[in-house]
PDB file of C-alpha atoms in Angstrom:
ATOM      1  CA  MET A  30     -16.308  16.897  -2.512  1.00 61.00           C
ATOM      2  CA  ASP A  31     -19.121  19.325  -2.982  1.00 68.00           C
ATOM      3  CA  PHE A  32     -21.764  18.095  -5.406  1.00 71.00           C
ATOM      4  CA  SER A  33     -24.320  20.768  -4.523  1.00 76.00           C
ATOM      5  CA  GLN A  34     -24.195  22.252  -8.019  1.00 83.00           C
ATOM      6  CA  PHE A  35     -25.375  18.902  -9.505  1.00 83.00           C
ATOM      7  CA  ASN A  36     -28.954  17.678  -9.635  1.00 86.00           C
ATOM      8  CA  SER A  37     -29.898  14.604  -7.581  1.00 86.00           C
ATOM      9  CA  ALA A  38     -29.334  12.129 -10.431  1.00 88.00           C
ATOM     10  CA  GLU A  39     -25.863  13.549 -11.085  1.00 88.00           C
ATOM     11  CA  GLN A  40     -25.082  13.483  -7.364  1.00 85.00           C
ATOM     12  CA  ALA A  41     -26.120   9.828  -7.145  1.00 88.00           C
ATOM     13  CA  HIS A  42     -23.997   9.003 -10.202  1.00 91.00           C
ATOM     14  CA  MET A  43     -20.939  10.796  -8.799  1.00 89.00           C
ATOM     15  CA  THR A  44     -21.383   9.037  -5.452  1.00 89.00           C
ATOM     16  CA  LYS A  45     -21.448   5.655  -7.223  1.00 94.00           C
ATOM     17  CA  VAL A  46     -18.347   6.547  -9.244  1.00 93.00           C
ATOM     18  CA  ILE A  47     -16.472   7.527  -6.072  1.00 93.00           C
ATOM     19  CA  GLU A  48     -17.596   4.380  -4.236  1.00 94.00           C
ATOM     20  CA  LYS A  49     -16.452   2.237  -7.168  1.00 96.00           C
ATOM     21  CA  LYS A  50     -13.067   3.978  -7.198  1.00 95.00           C
ATOM     22  CA  GLN A  51     -12.684   3.488  -3.436  1.00 94.00           C
ATOM     23  CA  MET A  52     -13.468  -0.230  -3.810  1.00 95.00           C
ATOM     24  CA  GLN A  53     -10.932  -0.541  -6.626  1.00 96.00           C
ATOM     25  CA  ASP A  54      -8.301   1.193  -4.475  1.00 92.00           C
ATOM     26  CA  PHE A  55      -9.070  -1.103  -1.538  1.00 91.00           C
ATOM     27  CA  LEU A  56      -8.842  -4.230  -3.694  1.00 95.00           C
ATOM     28  CA  ARG A  57      -5.583  -3.014  -5.242  1.00 94.00           C
ATOM     29  CA  MET A  58      -4.108  -2.418  -1.777  1.00 89.00           C
ATOM     30  CA  TYR A  59      -5.306  -5.840  -0.576  1.00 92.00           C
ATOM     31  CA  SER A  60      -3.877  -7.545  -3.651  1.00 95.00           C
ATOM     32  CA  ASN A  61      -0.526  -5.790  -3.166  1.00 92.00           C
ATOM     33  CA  LEU A  62      -0.488  -6.830   0.488  1.00 93.00           C
ATOM     34  CA  VAL A  63      -1.197 -10.477  -0.326  1.00 95.00           C
ATOM     35  CA  GLU A  64       1.366 -10.598  -3.121  1.00 95.00           C
ATOM     36  CA  ARG A  65       4.096  -8.855  -1.144  1.00 94.00           C
ATOM     37  CA  CYS A  66       3.664 -10.927   2.011  1.00 95.00           C
ATOM     38  CA  PHE A  67       3.262 -14.207   0.126  1.00 95.00           C
ATOM     39  CA  ASN A  68       6.410 -13.608  -1.919  1.00 96.00           C
ATOM     40  CA  SER A  69       8.382 -12.535   1.145  1.00 95.00           C
ATOM     41  CA  CYS A  70       7.205 -15.158   3.609  1.00 95.00           C
ATOM     42  CA  CYS A  71       5.943 -18.303   1.930  1.00 93.00           C
ATOM     43  CA  ASN A  72       8.744 -20.440   0.596  1.00 90.00           C
ATOM     44  CA  ASP A  73       8.140 -23.975   1.926  1.00 89.00           C
ATOM     45  CA  PHE A  74       5.594 -25.735  -0.266  1.00 92.00           C
ATOM     46  CA  THR A  75       6.044 -29.210   1.232  1.00 93.00           C
ATOM     47  CA  SER A  76       2.992 -28.661   3.438  1.00 90.00           C
ATOM     48  CA  LYS A  77      -0.384 -27.061   2.823  1.00 90.00           C
ATOM     49  CA  ALA A  78      -0.171 -25.271   6.188  1.00 93.00           C
ATOM     50  CA  LEU A  79       2.102 -22.363   7.019  1.00 93.00           C
ATOM     51  CA  SER A  80       4.993 -23.046   9.316  1.00 94.00           C
ATOM     52  CA  SER A  81       5.090 -20.993  12.518  1.00 95.00           C
ATOM     53  CA  LYS A  82       7.974 -18.985  11.038  1.00 96.00           C
ATOM     54  CA  GLU A  83       6.000 -18.265   7.852  1.00 96.00           C
ATOM     55  CA  GLU A  84       2.873 -17.388   9.822  1.00 95.00           C
ATOM     56  CA  GLN A  85       4.789 -14.933  12.015  1.00 97.00           C
ATOM     57  CA  CYS A  86       6.410 -13.425   8.919  1.00 97.00           C
ATOM     58  CA  VAL A  87       2.996 -12.943   7.266  1.00 96.00           C
ATOM     59  CA  MET A  88       1.597 -11.326  10.415  1.00 96.00           C
ATOM     60  CA  ASN A  89       4.578  -8.946  10.669  1.00 97.00           C
ATOM     61  CA  CYS A  90       4.458  -8.175   6.943  1.00 96.00           C
ATOM     62  CA  ALA A  91       0.742  -7.406   6.995  1.00 94.00           C
ATOM     63  CA  ASP A  92       1.075  -5.279  10.131  1.00 96.00           C
ATOM     64  CA  LYS A  93       3.952  -3.287   8.648  1.00 95.00           C
ATOM     65  CA  PHE A  94       2.146  -2.826   5.327  1.00 91.00           C
ATOM     66  CA  LEU A  95      -1.053  -1.607   7.000  1.00 90.00           C
ATOM     67  CA  LYS A  96       0.804   0.761   9.343  1.00 94.00           C
ATOM     68  CA  HIS A  97       2.723   2.159   6.378  1.00 92.00           C
ATOM     69  CA  SER A  98      -0.486   2.646   4.387  1.00 89.00           C
ATOM     70  CA  GLU A  99      -2.140   4.337   7.360  1.00 92.00           C
ATOM     71  CA  ARG A 100       0.799   6.691   7.829  1.00 94.00           C
ATOM     72  CA  VAL A 101       0.878   7.582   4.147  1.00 93.00           C
ATOM     73  CA  GLY A 102      -2.852   8.346   4.308  1.00 90.00           C
ATOM     74  CA  GLN A 103      -2.367  10.518   7.387  1.00 94.00           C
ATOM     75  CA  ARG A 104       0.476  12.406   5.775  1.00 94.00           C
ATOM     76  CA  PHE A 105      -1.555  12.927   2.612  1.00 91.00           C
ATOM     77  CA  ALA A 106      -4.432  14.298   4.708  1.00 91.00           C
ATOM     78  CA  GLU A 107      -2.025  16.636   6.539  1.00 93.00           C
ATOM     79  CA  LEU A 108      -0.575  17.956   3.291  1.00 91.00           C
ATOM     80  CA  ASN A 109      -4.041  18.337   1.803  1.00 88.00           C
ATOM     81  CA  ALA A 110      -5.221  20.287   4.861  1.00 87.00           C
ATOM     82  CA  GLU A 111      -2.148  22.537   4.641  1.00 88.00           C
ATOM     83  CA  SER A 112      -2.766  23.260   0.969  1.00 84.00           C
ATOM     84  CA  MET A 113      -6.432  24.071   1.636  1.00 82.00           C
ATOM     85  CA  GLY A 114      -5.615  26.335   4.570  1.00 73.00           C
ATOM     86  CA  PRO A 115      -5.306  30.105   4.419  1.00 65.00           C
ATOM     87  CA  ALA A 116      -2.234  31.507   2.748  1.00 54.00           C
ATOM     88  CA  LYS A 117       0.427  32.725   5.144  1.00 52.00           C
ATOM     89  CA  PRO A 118       1.893  36.185   4.564  1.00 51.00           C
TER      90      PRO A 118
END
């Protein structure tokens, strides 16, 4: 974003607002990851440790979730770049 039209105090404020929003988005994604993988993988509560099957499930779940999130972000960036590009005749 271009904040050049704002004075330095407004620029600093906008930067803090954006950083706060990014942190909220990160924490929301992390919370969704934990909830999804826990609900999908952890079902034996007779031990405080994960079984090897549960641990592998959590690893696969987290890997899939992060790859999906990365791909969605890439696709969003591609679409954003296309919309910002010059109009085609």
